[in-house]
Amino acid sequence: MPNAILDPTGTVTTSAAQPAAARAPRRASLNGARVGLLINTKTNARPFLDEVGRLLTERYGVTVTRRTKTNFAVPEPEDIIKEMAQESDVVVTGVGDCGSCSAAAAADGVVLEAAGVPVAVIVTDSFRATADAMASLRGAPGYRYAVTAHPVAVLAEDQVKARAAQVLDHVVALLTQPGNAGE
Amino acid sequence: MTADNAVGAAAAAPTPAPTLASAAPDPDEAQRAIEYCYEQGWSDGLPLVPASKPLVDQFLATTDKDPGEIIGSLEQVGRDCTVYLAAVNAAMAGCRPEYFPVVLAAFEALMRERAARGGGFQSTSGPAPLIVVNGPVRQQLGFNTAGGAFGPGFRPNMTIPRAIGLMVRNAFGIHPHVFEQATQGVPGRWSICIAENEEESPWEPLAANGGAGGGVSAVSATLTRTMEFVDNRHAPNPEDVLRDFQDTISRIGSQIFPKSAVALVLCPEHAQMFASAGLSKADVQNWLLERSGRTVGEFRRAGKAEVTSRRFGPPGAAGAGHDDGPPRADEEFHPILNGPQSIPIVVAGAKNAAISMVVRIFGEWSGTSVPVGEKK
């Protein structure tokens, strides 16, 4: 009998892979919500998310807390996720505008969702493939996120604010509309 | 075409003599096996050697490690690489079984790099591993230690880095256009494995700098973002040549963080010139460390003011998180290298022209080398 050709691929073996990650129930409204901003430190991510926070405060009277990712390239450590889940009713994170940070943003979103927090992940349109792949890998195929045009890093201050305003309705919808929980 | 011509053409064609039990393998069967590997999505684009259990067992027999031992993990995608998967991929890459201890050492060295564990394989930079082999294993396995150090032409130099690339693709599942998001990538990716020209180097081998000791077979590895020649075969004065290196190292184009690192792959002629002037590796590193960089104004004029900004970037970067203080003056010098460890020096290539390479490192070299394991 001839020898079989051996398979060189691995299987998903560590805890990062979830068979099916639960998604958080959406909030009926953002009125008075505690919004956590998880800023991934990429150029213009801070002013982008700050503006989202400012607009949400203006519109819904939310309170905003900011956290800076310890390493934009990889998913946030478990203890930080736990703290964020306690201190925030919803989370907005981004901007995923590179190979590793777009995947990490999607992973943070899925993990926070499983901890019960609705999340709006923001990535640039060049990185849909890697965000989708990471969401699938983490047990959330079809996970919905907000998209803004690439690039973001080169935008001037007023352009960043305009982008934040453009994406705001989608961010609100992601956090409040039941369909975005993936049911 | 006439019938006569057709007959003549057929008569002129060589007819292979029928062989009795031919020693040569069946090419049709080999091609089917190669195509099968392509169809599974395992290939980097070039044909793979179909791996069978008897072949992989020969690889596994070269190490004391258990086939199930995990030798590297990419936590963000939840994937591990075991000794077994390394062996299958090394076989498919075209390695000989006896190369396998070098593959294992190279992978261990690469996975010591913070950048490799932390998303480097997914990066838009598309970084290429630079693998450096030292010690007697270079001759034992037939590495090229002379001209054409960056390849191609030599089986161990070509297949060992390819094996690492296949491990990243297949064991870690990092595929182009999905988790691998290289914008253009570095030329030579997955094909750079230098065996240091220790015989013509005036200095200690890289593995000694990496703590593995001199004369020991060991592998060092880092990720590189790009590279550029310093072709200086005219200057008789070592300081002029150092200034030429300084100029190339100080280029703004690839700088995206306040600090960066470069490896110098020096040709024997440059290395010997420096050594004859009494310079050690550390002397060369310190000379360049002090002088490599540009002024704040030069960065600003190239649209890279952010690189020198105090409020720059990711945590851990110099100046991160500080957005107070006055703006830096245009004439202020901004040094780009962190310390001697950010300038590893290797001697490689032929002693036939004074051409060396400045290799830009993705992140920073771990500063450690991994001895090649021997089966006890």
Tab-separated table of C-alpha atoms in Angstrom, chain A residues 56-181:
chain	number	residue	atom	x	y	z
A	56	LEU	CA	-21.874	60.240	22.116
A	57	THR	CA	-21.652	62.454	25.203
A	58	GLU	CA	-23.311	65.290	23.357
A	59	ARG	CA	-26.063	63.117	21.949
A	60	TYR	CA	-26.763	60.645	24.764
A	61	GLY	CA	-25.137	62.088	27.870
A	62	VAL	CA	-22.801	59.104	28.150
A	63	THR	CA	-19.771	59.026	30.446
A	64	VAL	CA	-16.498	58.084	28.786
A	65	THR	CA	-13.499	56.174	30.119
A	66	ARG	CA	-10.359	55.730	28.047
A	67	ARG	CA	-7.909	52.868	27.961
A	68	THR	CA	-4.842	52.500	25.796
A	69	LYS	CA	-4.004	49.083	24.410
A	70	THR	CA	-0.811	47.656	25.888
A	71	ASN	CA	0.199	46.278	22.478
A	72	PHE	CA	-1.802	47.162	19.389
A	73	ALA	CA	-0.668	44.025	17.550
A	74	VAL	CA	-2.190	41.427	19.873
A	75	PRO	CA	-5.476	40.924	21.714
A	76	GLU	CA	-5.782	42.634	25.087
A	77	PRO	CA	-4.873	40.573	28.189
A	78	GLU	CA	-7.724	38.820	29.993
A	79	ASP	CA	-7.518	40.924	33.163
A	80	ILE	CA	-7.921	44.165	31.207
A	81	ILE	CA	-10.924	42.695	29.378
A	82	LYS	CA	-12.487	41.799	32.749
A	83	GLU	CA	-11.916	45.304	34.095
A	84	MET	CA	-13.376	46.881	30.988
A	85	ALA	CA	-16.422	44.621	31.174
A	86	GLN	CA	-17.007	45.843	34.740
A	87	GLU	CA	-16.456	49.536	34.150
A	88	SER	CA	-18.253	49.883	30.795
A	89	ASP	CA	-21.769	49.264	29.472
A	90	VAL	CA	-20.494	49.409	25.888
A	91	VAL	CA	-17.031	49.631	24.283
A	92	VAL	CA	-15.760	51.312	21.138
A	93	THR	CA	-12.309	50.215	19.898
A	94	GLY	CA	-10.004	50.889	16.952
A	95	VAL	CA	-8.713	51.965	14.639
A	96	GLY	CA	-7.675	48.673	13.036
A	97	ASP	CA	-5.591	49.934	10.133
A	98	CYS	CA	-2.814	47.324	9.905
A	99	GLY	CA	-2.405	43.571	9.564
A	100	SER	CA	-1.989	42.681	13.199
A	101	CYS	CA	-4.030	45.481	14.803
A	102	SER	CA	-7.146	44.909	12.692
A	103	ALA	CA	-7.159	41.248	13.722
A	104	ALA	CA	-6.485	42.231	17.344
A	105	ALA	CA	-9.343	44.757	17.318
A	106	ALA	CA	-11.770	42.107	16.079
A	107	ALA	CA	-10.508	39.660	18.720
A	108	ASP	CA	-10.953	42.254	21.491
A	109	GLY	CA	-14.487	42.880	20.256
A	110	VAL	CA	-15.452	39.211	20.275
A	111	VAL	CA	-13.916	38.569	23.700
A	112	LEU	CA	-15.607	41.618	25.261
A	113	GLU	CA	-18.916	40.550	23.727
A	114	ALA	CA	-18.563	37.134	25.357
A	115	ALA	CA	-18.047	38.987	28.647
A	116	GLY	CA	-21.423	40.656	28.090
A	117	VAL	CA	-20.419	44.018	26.662
A	118	PRO	CA	-21.673	45.205	23.256
A	119	VAL	CA	-18.740	46.460	21.223
A	120	ALA	CA	-18.311	48.619	18.138
A	121	VAL	CA	-14.996	47.703	16.510
A	122	ILE	CA	-13.716	50.201	13.928
A	123	VAL	CA	-11.374	49.029	11.153
A	124	THR	CA	-10.366	50.531	7.830
A	125	ASP	CA	-11.795	49.012	4.679
A	126	SER	CA	-8.438	47.524	3.634
A	127	PHE	CA	-8.559	45.096	6.539
A	128	ARG	CA	-11.988	43.479	6.290
A	129	ALA	CA	-10.429	40.113	5.376
A	130	THR	CA	-8.246	39.898	8.454
A	131	ALA	CA	-10.990	41.195	10.803
A	132	ASP	CA	-13.428	38.631	9.385
A	133	ALA	CA	-10.864	35.836	9.657
A	134	MET	CA	-10.141	36.664	13.291
A	135	ALA	CA	-13.824	36.880	14.182
A	136	SER	CA	-14.411	33.449	12.621
A	137	LEU	CA	-11.394	32.027	14.409
A	138	ARG	CA	-12.761	33.317	17.713
A	139	GLY	CA	-16.113	31.689	17.157
A	140	ALA	CA	-18.010	34.711	15.823
A	141	PRO	CA	-18.307	34.299	12.046
A	142	GLY	CA	-20.140	37.220	10.493
A	143	TYR	CA	-19.305	39.490	13.437
A	144	ARG	CA	-20.340	43.027	12.532
A	145	TYR	CA	-18.067	46.016	12.892
A	146	ALA	CA	-17.819	49.565	11.607
A	147	VAL	CA	-15.680	50.389	8.603
A	148	THR	CA	-14.017	53.650	7.624
A	149	ALA	CA	-12.007	54.300	4.462
A	150	HIS	CA	-8.269	53.570	4.469
A	151	PRO	CA	-6.018	55.421	5.290
A	152	VAL	CA	-6.754	57.138	8.588
A	153	ALA	CA	-3.198	57.883	9.735
A	154	VAL	CA	-2.631	60.643	7.160
A	155	LEU	CA	-5.789	62.620	7.978
A	156	ALA	CA	-5.660	66.121	9.450
A	157	GLU	CA	-7.443	66.836	12.726
A	158	ASP	CA	-10.661	68.126	11.148
A	159	GLN	CA	-10.739	65.207	8.700
A	160	VAL	CA	-10.436	62.738	11.576
A	161	LYS	CA	-13.382	64.427	13.286
A	162	ALA	CA	-15.400	64.236	10.081
A	163	ARG	CA	-14.660	60.510	9.828
A	164	ALA	CA	-15.767	59.972	13.415
A	165	ALA	CA	-19.008	61.807	12.666
A	166	GLN	CA	-19.550	59.691	9.541
A	167	VAL	CA	-19.152	56.404	11.371
A	168	LEU	CA	-21.164	57.453	14.441
A	169	ASP	CA	-24.585	56.203	13.326
A	170	HIS	CA	-23.123	52.811	12.526
A	171	VAL	CA	-21.392	52.697	15.906
A	172	VAL	CA	-24.677	53.491	17.654
A	173	ALA	CA	-26.510	50.860	15.586
A	174	LEU	CA	-23.881	48.225	16.400
A	175	LEU	CA	-24.331	48.896	20.120
A	176	THR	CA	-28.120	49.114	20.216
A	177	GLN	CA	-29.797	47.158	17.415
A	178	PRO	CA	-30.607	43.547	18.368
A	179	GLY	CA	-29.714	42.293	14.873
A	180	ASN	CA	-26.101	43.222	15.544
A	181	ALA	CA	-25.908	40.727	18.371
